[in-house]
Amino acid sequence: QVQVVESGGGLVQPGGSLKLSCAASVSSFSIYTMDWYRQAPGKQRELVATITSGGSTGYADSVKGRFTMSRDNAKKTVYMQMNSLKHEDTAVYYCHIRLWGVEYWGQGTQVTVSS
């Protein structure tokens, strides 16, 4: 059974930083693309960042230059460093992996940006 577990969310002031982590219990973790999504209240879930098996990253325009996604294959973990946080970054952040056509999601971690 695949487990995807996020951590690192919390309450932060505008302009602050947080680092999210996501551990996935999958064999051959290194070959899989991993994604971070987020869902704000009343809005659809949106793709925030992606990292390929080769370490290439892609970001939503709204977070480019502020968020950085990375991976540690030995720990089967991906990270997302979030800097210069804004009110509009408030959302539940989800980690996502697709294995052989099956999508797996974590339970989500709440990020709240508020003064």
mmCIF file of N, CA and C in Angstrom:
data_model
loop_
_atom_site.group_PDB
_atom_site.id
_atom_site.type_symbol
_atom_site.label_atom_id
_atom_site.label_comp_id
_atom_site.label_asym_id
_atom_site.label_seq_id
_atom_site.Cartn_x
_atom_site.Cartn_y
_atom_site.Cartn_z
ATOM 1 N N GLN A 1 0.841 -1.185 0.000
ATOM 2 C CA GLN A 1 0.000 0.000 0.000
ATOM 3 C C GLN A 1 0.886 1.247 0.000
ATOM 4 N N VAL A 2 0.636 2.119 -0.933
ATOM 5 C CA VAL A 2 1.419 3.348 -1.038
ATOM 6 C C VAL A 2 0.905 4.360 -0.017
ATOM 7 N N GLN A 3 1.827 4.947 0.707
ATOM 8 C CA GLN A 3 1.481 6.021 1.639
ATOM 9 C C GLN A 3 2.242 7.280 1.259
ATOM 10 N N VAL A 4 1.517 8.374 1.271
ATOM 11 C CA VAL A 4 2.096 9.685 0.984
ATOM 12 C C VAL A 4 1.769 10.580 2.171
ATOM 13 N N VAL A 5 2.789 11.105 2.814
ATOM 14 C CA VAL A 5 2.575 11.845 4.062
ATOM 15 C C VAL A 5 3.272 13.199 3.997
ATOM 16 N N GLU A 6 2.472 14.264 4.098
ATOM 17 C CA GLU A 6 3.014 15.625 4.102
ATOM 18 C C GLU A 6 3.209 16.118 5.540
ATOM 19 N N SER A 7 4.105 17.069 5.679
ATOM 20 C CA SER A 7 4.301 17.731 6.964
ATOM 21 C C SER A 7 4.918 19.103 6.724
ATOM 22 N N GLY A 8 4.897 19.922 7.759
ATOM 23 C CA GLY A 8 5.578 21.206 7.684
ATOM 24 C C GLY A 8 4.696 22.422 7.555
ATOM 25 N N GLY A 9 3.394 22.222 7.437
ATOM 26 C CA GLY A 9 2.505 23.377 7.332
ATOM 27 C C GLY A 9 2.404 24.120 8.647
ATOM 28 N N GLY A 10 1.720 25.255 8.600
ATOM 29 C CA GLY A 10 1.535 26.037 9.809
ATOM 30 C C GLY A 10 1.071 27.435 9.514
ATOM 31 N N LEU A 11 1.138 28.272 10.543
ATOM 32 C CA LEU A 11 0.740 29.669 10.444
ATOM 33 C C LEU A 11 1.999 30.526 10.315
ATOM 34 N N VAL A 12 2.003 31.407 9.345
ATOM 35 C CA VAL A 12 3.166 32.264 9.115
ATOM 36 C C VAL A 12 2.691 33.645 8.698
ATOM 37 N N GLN A 13 3.470 34.650 9.036
ATOM 38 C CA GLN A 13 3.115 36.013 8.642
ATOM 39 C C GLN A 13 3.480 36.269 7.191
ATOM 40 N N PRO A 14 2.804 37.199 6.562
ATOM 41 C CA PRO A 14 3.189 37.569 5.185
ATOM 42 C C PRO A 14 4.665 37.931 5.111
ATOM 43 N N GLY A 15 5.311 37.428 4.071
ATOM 44 C CA GLY A 15 6.742 37.630 3.911
ATOM 45 C C GLY A 15 7.596 36.555 4.555
ATOM 46 N N GLY A 16 6.960 35.692 5.309
ATOM 47 C CA GLY A 16 7.677 34.623 5.991
ATOM 48 C C GLY A 16 7.933 33.421 5.116
ATOM 49 N N SER A 17 8.505 32.382 5.738
ATOM 50 C CA SER A 17 8.886 31.167 5.013
ATOM 51 C C SER A 17 8.410 29.918 5.738
ATOM 52 N N LEU A 18 8.186 28.884 4.960
ATOM 53 C CA LEU A 18 7.883 27.551 5.472
ATOM 54 C C LEU A 18 8.532 26.543 4.543
ATOM 55 N N LYS A 19 8.821 25.362 5.095
ATOM 56 C CA LYS A 19 9.332 24.271 4.262
ATOM 57 C C LYS A 19 8.456 23.052 4.473
ATOM 58 N N LEU A 20 7.819 22.602 3.393
ATOM 59 C CA LEU A 20 6.986 21.412 3.426
ATOM 60 C C LEU A 20 7.805 20.189 3.052
ATOM 61 N N SER A 21 7.430 19.064 3.645
ATOM 62 C CA SER A 21 8.060 17.791 3.312
ATOM 63 C C SER A 21 6.984 16.787 2.909
ATOM 64 N N CYS A 22 7.362 15.856 2.070
ATOM 65 C CA CYS A 22 6.443 14.789 1.658
ATOM 66 C C CYS A 22 7.232 13.508 1.504
ATOM 67 N N ALA A 23 6.881 12.511 2.296
ATOM 68 C CA ALA A 23 7.522 11.203 2.219
ATOM 69 C C ALA A 23 6.574 10.216 1.555
ATOM 70 N N ALA A 24 7.099 9.449 0.612
ATOM 71 C CA ALA A 24 6.277 8.478 -0.119
ATOM 72 C C ALA A 24 6.877 7.086 0.051
ATOM 73 N N SER A 25 6.048 6.161 0.472
ATOM 74 C CA SER A 25 6.524 4.789 0.714
ATOM 75 C C SER A 25 6.395 3.958 -0.558
ATOM 76 N N VAL A 26 7.240 4.249 -1.523
ATOM 77 C CA VAL A 26 7.225 3.526 -2.792
ATOM 78 C C VAL A 26 8.620 3.036 -3.104
ATOM 79 N N SER A 27 8.680 1.861 -3.707
ATOM 80 C CA SER A 27 9.978 1.381 -4.165
ATOM 81 C C SER A 27 10.345 2.144 -5.437
ATOM 82 N N SER A 28 11.601 2.205 -5.724
ATOM 83 C CA SER A 28 12.094 2.933 -6.905
ATOM 84 C C SER A 28 11.581 4.364 -6.931
ATOM 85 N N PHE A 29 11.552 4.979 -5.772
ATOM 86 C CA PHE A 29 11.046 6.358 -5.633
ATOM 87 C C PHE A 29 11.700 7.290 -6.646
ATOM 88 N N SER A 30 12.969 7.083 -6.906
ATOM 89 C CA SER A 30 13.734 8.028 -7.713
ATOM 90 C C SER A 30 13.241 8.153 -9.148
ATOM 91 N N ILE A 31 12.484 7.182 -9.637
ATOM 92 C CA ILE A 31 12.084 7.229 -11.040
ATOM 93 C C ILE A 31 10.793 7.997 -11.273
ATOM 94 N N TYR A 32 10.154 8.426 -10.203
ATOM 95 C CA TYR A 32 8.835 9.026 -10.330
ATOM 96 C C TYR A 32 8.849 10.540 -10.229
ATOM 97 N N THR A 33 8.021 11.141 -11.061
ATOM 98 C CA THR A 33 7.748 12.562 -10.934
ATOM 99 C C THR A 33 6.844 12.785 -9.727
ATOM 100 N N MET A 34 7.134 13.823 -8.977
ATOM 101 C CA MET A 34 6.331 14.175 -7.806
ATOM 102 C C MET A 34 5.802 15.593 -7.987
ATOM 103 N N ASP A 35 4.646 15.835 -7.412
ATOM 104 C CA ASP A 35 4.000 17.143 -7.545
ATOM 105 C C ASP A 35 3.509 17.660 -6.205
ATOM 106 N N TRP A 36 3.446 18.968 -6.110
ATOM 107 C CA TRP A 36 2.723 19.628 -5.021
ATOM 108 C C TRP A 36 1.518 20.346 -5.632
ATOM 109 N N TYR A 37 0.371 20.136 -5.035
ATOM 110 C CA TYR A 37 -0.849 20.850 -5.381
ATOM 111 C C TYR A 37 -1.301 21.635 -4.152
ATOM 112 N N ARG A 38 -2.222 22.557 -4.375
ATOM 113 C CA ARG A 38 -2.842 23.241 -3.242
ATOM 114 C C ARG A 38 -4.297 23.527 -3.561
ATOM 115 N N GLN A 39 -5.078 23.639 -2.500
ATOM 116 C CA GLN A 39 -6.490 23.963 -2.653
ATOM 117 C C GLN A 39 -6.896 24.963 -1.587
ATOM 118 N N ALA A 40 -7.290 26.142 -2.045
ATOM 119 C CA ALA A 40 -7.769 27.180 -1.145
ATOM 120 C C ALA A 40 -9.279 27.032 -0.982
ATOM 121 N N PRO A 41 -9.836 27.553 0.098
ATOM 122 C CA PRO A 41 -11.288 27.448 0.325
ATOM 123 C C PRO A 41 -12.078 27.999 -0.857
ATOM 124 N N GLY A 42 -13.019 27.196 -1.348
ATOM 125 C CA GLY A 42 -13.872 27.633 -2.439
ATOM 126 C C GLY A 42 -13.228 27.615 -3.806
ATOM 127 N N LYS A 43 -12.019 27.097 -3.888
ATOM 128 C CA LYS A 43 -11.322 27.065 -5.170
ATOM 129 C C LYS A 43 -10.959 25.645 -5.555
ATOM 130 N N GLN A 44 -10.665 25.461 -6.840
ATOM 131 C CA GLN A 44 -10.243 24.154 -7.307
ATOM 132 C C GLN A 44 -8.794 23.876 -6.908
ATOM 133 N N ARG A 45 -8.481 22.598 -6.817
ATOM 134 C CA ARG A 45 -7.105 22.217 -6.542
ATOM 135 C C ARG A 45 -6.243 22.606 -7.738
ATOM 136 N N GLU A 46 -5.080 23.185 -7.470
ATOM 137 C CA GLU A 46 -4.207 23.629 -8.551
ATOM 138 C C GLU A 46 -2.800 23.089 -8.370
ATOM 139 N N LEU A 47 -2.142 22.850 -9.498
ATOM 140 C CA LEU A 47 -0.761 22.383 -9.495
ATOM 141 C C LEU A 47 0.160 23.554 -9.146
ATOM 142 N N VAL A 48 1.035 23.323 -8.179
ATOM 143 C CA VAL A 48 1.954 24.367 -7.732
ATOM 144 C C VAL A 48 3.366 24.130 -8.254
ATOM 145 N N ALA A 49 3.843 22.879 -8.112
ATOM 146 C CA ALA A 49 5.217 22.593 -8.493
ATOM 147 C C ALA A 49 5.363 21.114 -8.829
ATOM 148 N N THR A 50 6.339 20.836 -9.705
ATOM 149 C CA THR A 50 6.606 19.469 -10.154
ATOM 150 C C THR A 50 8.111 19.256 -10.174
ATOM 151 N N ILE A 51 8.534 18.033 -9.824
ATOM 152 C CA ILE A 51 9.934 17.675 -9.971
ATOM 153 C C ILE A 51 10.012 16.311 -10.627
ATOM 154 N N THR A 52 10.816 16.209 -11.680
ATOM 155 C CA THR A 52 10.948 14.961 -12.413
ATOM 156 C C THR A 52 11.979 14.056 -11.765
ATOM 157 N N SER A 53 12.105 12.853 -12.318
ATOM 158 C CA SER A 53 13.101 11.922 -11.803
ATOM 159 C C SER A 53 14.514 12.476 -11.964
ATOM 160 N N GLY A 54 14.717 13.289 -12.968
ATOM 161 C CA GLY A 54 16.027 13.878 -13.207
ATOM 162 C C GLY A 54 16.280 15.147 -12.432
ATOM 163 N N GLY A 55 15.282 15.568 -11.670
ATOM 164 C CA GLY A 55 15.463 16.761 -10.855
ATOM 165 C C GLY A 55 15.030 18.056 -11.501
ATOM 166 N N SER A 56 14.480 17.979 -12.705
ATOM 167 C CA SER A 56 13.966 19.194 -13.337
ATOM 168 C C SER A 56 12.690 19.623 -12.644
ATOM 169 N N THR A 57 12.530 20.920 -12.496
ATOM 170 C CA THR A 57 11.375 21.454 -11.776
ATOM 171 C C THR A 57 10.559 22.388 -12.652
ATOM 172 N N GLY A 58 9.292 22.493 -12.300
ATOM 173 C CA GLY A 58 8.390 23.430 -12.952
ATOM 174 C C GLY A 58 7.467 24.020 -11.911
ATOM 175 N N TYR A 59 7.074 25.287 -12.128
ATOM 176 C CA TYR A 59 6.281 25.990 -11.131
ATOM 177 C C TYR A 59 5.131 26.747 -11.760
ATOM 178 N N ALA A 60 4.066 26.892 -10.973
ATOM 179 C CA ALA A 60 2.987 27.772 -11.383
ATOM 180 C C ALA A 60 3.512 29.206 -11.404
ATOM 181 N N ASP A 61 2.975 30.002 -12.302
ATOM 182 C CA ASP A 61 3.440 31.392 -12.414
ATOM 183 C C ASP A 61 3.306 32.132 -11.086
ATOM 184 N N SER A 62 2.287 31.789 -10.331
ATOM 185 C CA SER A 62 2.010 32.506 -9.079
ATOM 186 C C SER A 62 3.069 32.284 -8.008
ATOM 187 N N VAL A 63 3.900 31.239 -8.170
ATOM 188 C CA VAL A 63 4.892 30.947 -7.130
ATOM 189 C C VAL A 63 6.322 30.997 -7.652
ATOM 190 N N LYS A 64 6.505 31.208 -8.932
ATOM 191 C CA LYS A 64 7.857 31.252 -9.510
ATOM 192 C C LYS A 64 8.702 32.308 -8.812
ATOM 193 N N GLY A 65 9.916 31.917 -8.489
ATOM 194 C CA GLY A 65 10.828 32.836 -7.827
ATOM 195 C C GLY A 65 10.671 32.865 -6.318
ATOM 196 N N ARG A 66 9.603 32.251 -5.817
ATOM 197 C CA ARG A 66 9.376 32.240 -4.361
ATOM 198 C C ARG A 66 9.434 30.829 -3.772
ATOM 199 N N PHE A 67 8.973 29.841 -4.551
ATOM 200 C CA PHE A 67 8.940 28.453 -4.082
ATOM 201 C C PHE A 67 10.025 27.657 -4.796
ATOM 202 N N THR A 68 10.618 26.713 -4.072
ATOM 203 C CA THR A 68 11.630 25.832 -4.653
ATOM 204 C C THR A 68 11.347 24.405 -4.227
ATOM 205 N N MET A 69 11.180 23.542 -5.215
ATOM 206 C CA MET A 69 10.938 22.126 -4.936
ATOM 207 C C MET A 69 12.228 21.348 -5.116
ATOM 208 N N SER A 70 12.449 20.380 -4.232
ATOM 209 C CA SER A 70 13.651 19.544 -4.317
ATOM 210 C C SER A 70 13.299 18.131 -3.877
ATOM 211 N N ARG A 71 14.237 17.214 -4.083
ATOM 212 C CA ARG A 71 13.993 15.833 -3.676
ATOM 213 C C ARG A 71 15.253 15.219 -3.095
ATOM 214 N N ASP A 72 15.041 14.265 -2.188
ATOM 215 C CA ASP A 72 16.119 13.450 -1.615
ATOM 216 C C ASP A 72 15.689 12.007 -1.837
ATOM 217 N N ASN A 73 16.228 11.392 -2.869
ATOM 218 C CA ASN A 73 15.790 10.035 -3.225
ATOM 219 C C ASN A 73 16.151 9.018 -2.150
ATOM 220 N N ALA A 74 17.251 9.217 -1.468
ATOM 221 C CA ALA A 74 17.645 8.284 -0.407
ATOM 222 C C ALA A 74 16.610 8.272 0.723
ATOM 223 N N LYS A 75 15.978 9.407 0.955
ATOM 224 C CA LYS A 75 14.965 9.499 2.002
ATOM 225 C C LYS A 75 13.551 9.343 1.454
ATOM 226 N N LYS A 76 13.443 9.177 0.124
ATOM 227 C CA LYS A 76 12.130 9.037 -0.518
ATOM 228 C C LYS A 76 11.236 10.216 -0.125
ATOM 229 N N THR A 77 11.807 11.392 -0.206
ATOM 230 C CA THR A 77 11.126 12.591 0.266
ATOM 231 C C THR A 77 11.323 13.731 -0.726
ATOM 232 N N VAL A 78 10.268 14.512 -0.910
ATOM 233 C CA VAL A 78 10.370 15.764 -1.643
ATOM 234 C C VAL A 78 10.072 16.909 -0.684
ATOM 235 N N TYR A 79 10.583 18.063 -1.048
ATOM 236 C CA TYR A 79 10.433 19.235 -0.207
ATOM 237 C C TYR A 79 9.929 20.403 -1.058
ATOM 238 N N MET A 80 9.344 21.368 -0.374
ATOM 239 C CA MET A 80 9.035 22.618 -1.043
ATOM 240 C C MET A 80 9.338 23.762 -0.085
ATOM 241 N N GLN A 81 10.368 24.494 -0.426
ATOM 242 C CA GLN A 81 10.739 25.679 0.333
ATOM 243 C C GLN A 81 9.898 26.840 -0.181
ATOM 244 N N MET A 82 9.161 27.458 0.721
ATOM 245 C CA MET A 82 8.260 28.544 0.340
ATOM 246 C C MET A 82 8.709 29.823 1.035
ATOM 247 N N ASN A 83 9.125 30.785 0.239
ATOM 248 C CA ASN A 83 9.598 32.066 0.753
ATOM 249 C C ASN A 83 8.667 33.195 0.311
ATOM 250 N N SER A 84 8.798 34.325 0.963
ATOM 251 C CA SER A 84 8.005 35.519 0.622
ATOM 252 C C SER A 84 6.528 35.170 0.515
ATOM 253 N N LEU A 85 6.039 34.468 1.509
ATOM 254 C CA LEU A 85 4.657 33.989 1.463
ATOM 255 C C LEU A 85 3.668 35.142 1.493
ATOM 256 N N LYS A 86 2.567 34.935 0.774
ATOM 257 C CA LYS A 86 1.519 35.933 0.644
ATOM 258 C C LYS A 86 0.208 35.376 1.183
ATOM 259 N N HIS A 87 -0.726 36.273 1.471
ATOM 260 C CA HIS A 87 -2.050 35.833 1.943
ATOM 261 C C HIS A 87 -2.650 34.807 0.977
ATOM 262 N N GLU A 88 -2.476 35.050 -0.312
ATOM 263 C CA GLU A 88 -3.083 34.172 -1.314
ATOM 264 C C GLU A 88 -2.434 32.798 -1.408
ATOM 265 N N ASP A 89 -1.357 32.566 -0.674
ATOM 266 C CA ASP A 89 -0.768 31.234 -0.617
ATOM 267 C C ASP A 89 -1.463 30.352 0.417
ATOM 268 N N THR A 90 -2.381 30.921 1.169
ATOM 269 C CA THR A 90 -3.128 30.153 2.161
ATOM 270 C C THR A 90 -3.937 29.063 1.478
ATOM 271 N N ALA A 91 -3.719 27.819 1.886
ATOM 272 C CA ALA A 91 -4.374 26.670 1.259
ATOM 273 C C ALA A 91 -3.957 25.402 1.988
ATOM 274 N N VAL A 92 -4.629 24.314 1.642
ATOM 275 C CA VAL A 92 -4.142 22.990 2.023
ATOM 276 C C VAL A 92 -3.237 22.511 0.890
ATOM 277 N N TYR A 93 -2.049 22.107 1.242
ATOM 278 C CA TYR A 93 -1.060 21.663 0.256
ATOM 279 C C TYR A 93 -1.001 20.135 0.253
ATOM 280 N N TYR A 94 -1.080 19.576 -0.949
ATOM 281 C CA TYR A 94 -1.111 18.131 -1.125
ATOM 282 C C TYR A 94 0.076 17.674 -1.968
ATOM 283 N N CYS A 95 0.619 16.546 -1.587
ATOM 284 C CA CYS A 95 1.670 15.890 -2.364
ATOM 285 C C CYS A 95 1.000 14.831 -3.240
ATOM 286 N N HIS A 96 1.533 14.634 -4.429
ATOM 287 C CA HIS A 96 0.893 13.752 -5.411
ATOM 288 C C HIS A 96 1.947 12.948 -6.162
ATOM 289 N N ILE A 97 1.602 11.674 -6.404
ATOM 290 C CA ILE A 97 2.440 10.810 -7.226
ATOM 291 C C ILE A 97 1.533 9.914 -8.045
ATOM 292 N N ARG A 98 1.910 9.652 -9.282
ATOM 293 C CA ARG A 98 1.155 8.732 -10.127
ATOM 294 C C ARG A 98 2.011 7.505 -10.393
ATOM 295 N N LEU A 99 1.487 6.353 -10.000
ATOM 296 C CA LEU A 99 2.188 5.085 -10.191
ATOM 297 C C LEU A 99 1.362 4.201 -11.124
ATOM 298 N N TRP A 100 1.911 3.924 -12.293
ATOM 299 C CA TRP A 100 1.254 3.019 -13.236
ATOM 300 C C TRP A 100 -0.208 3.407 -13.453
ATOM 301 N N GLY A 101 -0.442 4.693 -13.607
ATOM 302 C CA GLY A 101 -1.772 5.194 -13.897
ATOM 303 C C GLY A 101 -2.654 5.414 -12.690
ATOM 304 N N VAL A 102 -2.199 5.055 -11.522
ATOM 305 C CA VAL A 102 -2.976 5.248 -10.296
ATOM 306 C C VAL A 102 -2.418 6.456 -9.550
ATOM 307 N N GLU A 103 -3.306 7.360 -9.169
ATOM 308 C CA GLU A 103 -2.878 8.570 -8.478
ATOM 309 C C GLU A 103 -3.002 8.394 -6.967
ATOM 310 N N TYR A 104 -1.974 8.858 -6.286
ATOM 311 C CA TYR A 104 -1.948 8.799 -4.833
ATOM 312 C C TYR A 104 -1.746 10.211 -4.293
ATOM 313 N N TRP A 105 -2.507 10.506 -3.232
ATOM 314 C CA TRP A 105 -2.456 11.812 -2.599
ATOM 315 C C TRP A 105 -2.188 11.662 -1.112
ATOM 316 N N GLY A 106 -1.511 12.637 -0.552
ATOM 317 C CA GLY A 106 -1.394 12.690 0.883
ATOM 318 C C GLY A 106 -2.651 13.286 1.501
ATOM 319 N N GLN A 107 -2.646 13.389 2.810
ATOM 320 C CA GLN A 107 -3.808 13.910 3.532
ATOM 321 C C GLN A 107 -3.846 15.434 3.501
ATOM 322 N N GLY A 108 -2.739 16.049 3.111
ATOM 323 C CA GLY A 108 -2.672 17.498 3.028
ATOM 324 C C GLY A 108 -2.115 18.126 4.293
ATOM 325 N N THR A 109 -1.507 19.285 4.122
ATOM 326 C CA THR A 109 -1.005 20.047 5.262
ATOM 327 C C THR A 109 -1.429 21.507 5.069
ATOM 328 N N GLN A 110 -1.989 22.082 6.115
ATOM 329 C CA GLN A 110 -2.542 23.427 6.034
ATOM 330 C C GLN A 110 -1.440 24.474 6.143
ATOM 331 N N VAL A 111 -1.452 25.409 5.210
ATOM 332 C CA VAL A 111 -0.575 26.578 5.264
ATOM 333 C C VAL A 111 -1.466 27.816 5.362
ATOM 334 N N THR A 112 -1.275 28.580 6.405
ATOM 335 C CA THR A 112 -2.060 29.794 6.606
ATOM 336 C C THR A 112 -1.115 30.981 6.708
ATOM 337 N N VAL A 113 -1.306 31.945 5.820
ATOM 338 C CA VAL A 113 -0.482 33.157 5.817
ATOM 339 C C VAL A 113 -1.356 34.298 6.320
ATOM 340 N N SER A 114 -1.031 34.780 7.490
ATOM 341 C CA SER A 114 -1.873 35.803 8.121
ATOM 342 C C SER A 114 -1.062 36.608 9.118
ATOM 343 N N SER A 115 -1.400 37.877 9.209
ATOM 344 C CA SER A 115 -0.747 38.725 10.198
ATOM 345 C C SER A 115 -1.586 38.795 11.472
#
